[in-house]
Each structure stands twice: as structure tokens, then as C-alpha cells.
XYZ file of C-alpha atoms in Angstrom:
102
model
C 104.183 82.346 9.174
C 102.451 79.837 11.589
C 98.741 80.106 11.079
C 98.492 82.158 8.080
C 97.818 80.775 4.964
C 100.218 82.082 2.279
C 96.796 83.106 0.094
C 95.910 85.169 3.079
C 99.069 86.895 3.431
C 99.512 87.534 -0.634
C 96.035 88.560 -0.663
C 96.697 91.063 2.023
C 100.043 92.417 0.464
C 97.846 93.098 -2.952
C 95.291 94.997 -0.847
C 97.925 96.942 0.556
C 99.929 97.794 -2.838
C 96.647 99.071 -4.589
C 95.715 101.108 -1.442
C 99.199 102.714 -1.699
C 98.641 102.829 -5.322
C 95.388 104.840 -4.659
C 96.192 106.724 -2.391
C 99.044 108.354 -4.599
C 96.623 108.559 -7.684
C 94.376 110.349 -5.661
C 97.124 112.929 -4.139
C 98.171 113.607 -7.471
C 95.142 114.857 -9.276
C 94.253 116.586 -5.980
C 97.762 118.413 -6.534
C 96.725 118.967 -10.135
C 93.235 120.494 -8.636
C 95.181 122.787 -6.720
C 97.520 124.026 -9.391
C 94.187 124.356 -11.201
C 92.926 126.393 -8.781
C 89.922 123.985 -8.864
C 90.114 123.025 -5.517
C 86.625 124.109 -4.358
C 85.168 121.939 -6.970
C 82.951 119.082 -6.195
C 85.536 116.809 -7.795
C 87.914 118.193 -5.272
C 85.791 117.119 -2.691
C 84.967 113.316 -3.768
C 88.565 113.209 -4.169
C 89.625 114.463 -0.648
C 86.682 111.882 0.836
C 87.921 108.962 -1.545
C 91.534 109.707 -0.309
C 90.538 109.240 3.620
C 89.382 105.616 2.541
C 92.584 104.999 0.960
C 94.788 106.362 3.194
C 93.164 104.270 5.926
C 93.306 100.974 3.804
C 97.251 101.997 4.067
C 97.714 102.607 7.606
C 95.164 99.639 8.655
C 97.355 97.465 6.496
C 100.700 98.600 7.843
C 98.872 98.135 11.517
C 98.240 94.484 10.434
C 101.639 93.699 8.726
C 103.561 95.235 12.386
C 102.052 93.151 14.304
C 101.794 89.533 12.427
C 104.092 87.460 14.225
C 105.730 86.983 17.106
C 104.558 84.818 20.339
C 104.800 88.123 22.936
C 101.539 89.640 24.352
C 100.408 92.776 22.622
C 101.918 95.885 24.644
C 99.780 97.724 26.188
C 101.392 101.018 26.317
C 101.821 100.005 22.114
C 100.147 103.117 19.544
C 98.424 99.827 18.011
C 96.746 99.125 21.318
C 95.931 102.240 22.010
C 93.982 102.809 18.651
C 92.533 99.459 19.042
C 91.469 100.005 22.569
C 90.041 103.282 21.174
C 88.167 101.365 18.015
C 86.670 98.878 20.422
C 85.254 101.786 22.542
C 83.488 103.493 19.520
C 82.242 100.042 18.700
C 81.224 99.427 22.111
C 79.573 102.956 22.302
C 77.249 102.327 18.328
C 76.202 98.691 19.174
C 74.506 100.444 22.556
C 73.199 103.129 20.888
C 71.590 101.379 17.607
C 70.630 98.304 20.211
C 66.800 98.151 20.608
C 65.933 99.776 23.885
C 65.402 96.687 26.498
């Protein structure tokens, strides 16, 4: 693919198959918990926060796999604008308010 190294794309496709990988390690024993009826347990809960990170390695990944490519402008009306647009704005919002005051 024209401006992407073939180290950057393998090294991208690893991150993604261990985030998937995680992310179903982490579902399972959370299942497990549950059968266990251990699911007020701190474990439990490090579990349910370590699975958002996962989860979002996944979906961040599959957002940067969809749109690789291609010589079209982004669509604006696209979900992947939309949540960038949205990303940008939160960004936008912290760098103001942890900004020293001028």
C-alpha cells in the first residue's frame, strides 16, 4: 500500500490480533466470574476495566484498517468521521481546560 511501510502495516495487524486475543481472554474469565457468582469481586472489576482497553484497541484498529487506502476524501456523513470529529472535540475541549490561564 503506497506510503506504508510493510513493518508498519505487520506491526499493526499483530497489535490488532493480540487485542482480539485479549479481549476474548478477558470475556471468558469474566463469564467464568459470573458462573462463579463472583462477579462483585474486585477481580471482576479490573477485569471489566482491562476489557474496555481491549475492546477499544479492537475497534480503533478495525477504524484504522477501513480506512487505509483509497485516494477519495474521507466522507463526512462516514461513522469514522463522526467519531473522529467527536475525538477532536474532546481533545479540543482538555488542551483548553489543562492550558495555563493566559
Amino acid at each position: 500500500m503506497e506510503g506504508f511501510s510493510d513493518t508498519l502495516l505487520n506491526n499493526h495487524f499483530k497489535l490488532y490480533q493480540g487485542y482480539v486475543k485479549n479481549t476474548n481472554a478477558v470475556l471468558e474469565k469474566l463469564n467464568i466470574l459470573i458462573v462463579e457468582k463472583k462477579d462483585r469481586t474486585p477481580e471482576y472489576a479490573e477485569l471489566k476495566r482491562r476489557l474496555g482497553w481491549e475492546f477499544n484497541g479492537v475497534l480503533l484498529h478495525k477504524f484504522y484498517f477501513e480506512n487505509l487506502g483509497g485516494k477519495d476524501p474521507l466522507d463526512l456523513k462516514s461513522v469514522f468521521y463522526k467519531k473522529l470529529s467527536r475525538i477532536l472535540e474532546v481533545l479540543k475541549i482538555g488542551s483548553k481546560i489543562l492550558s495555563p490561564q493566559e
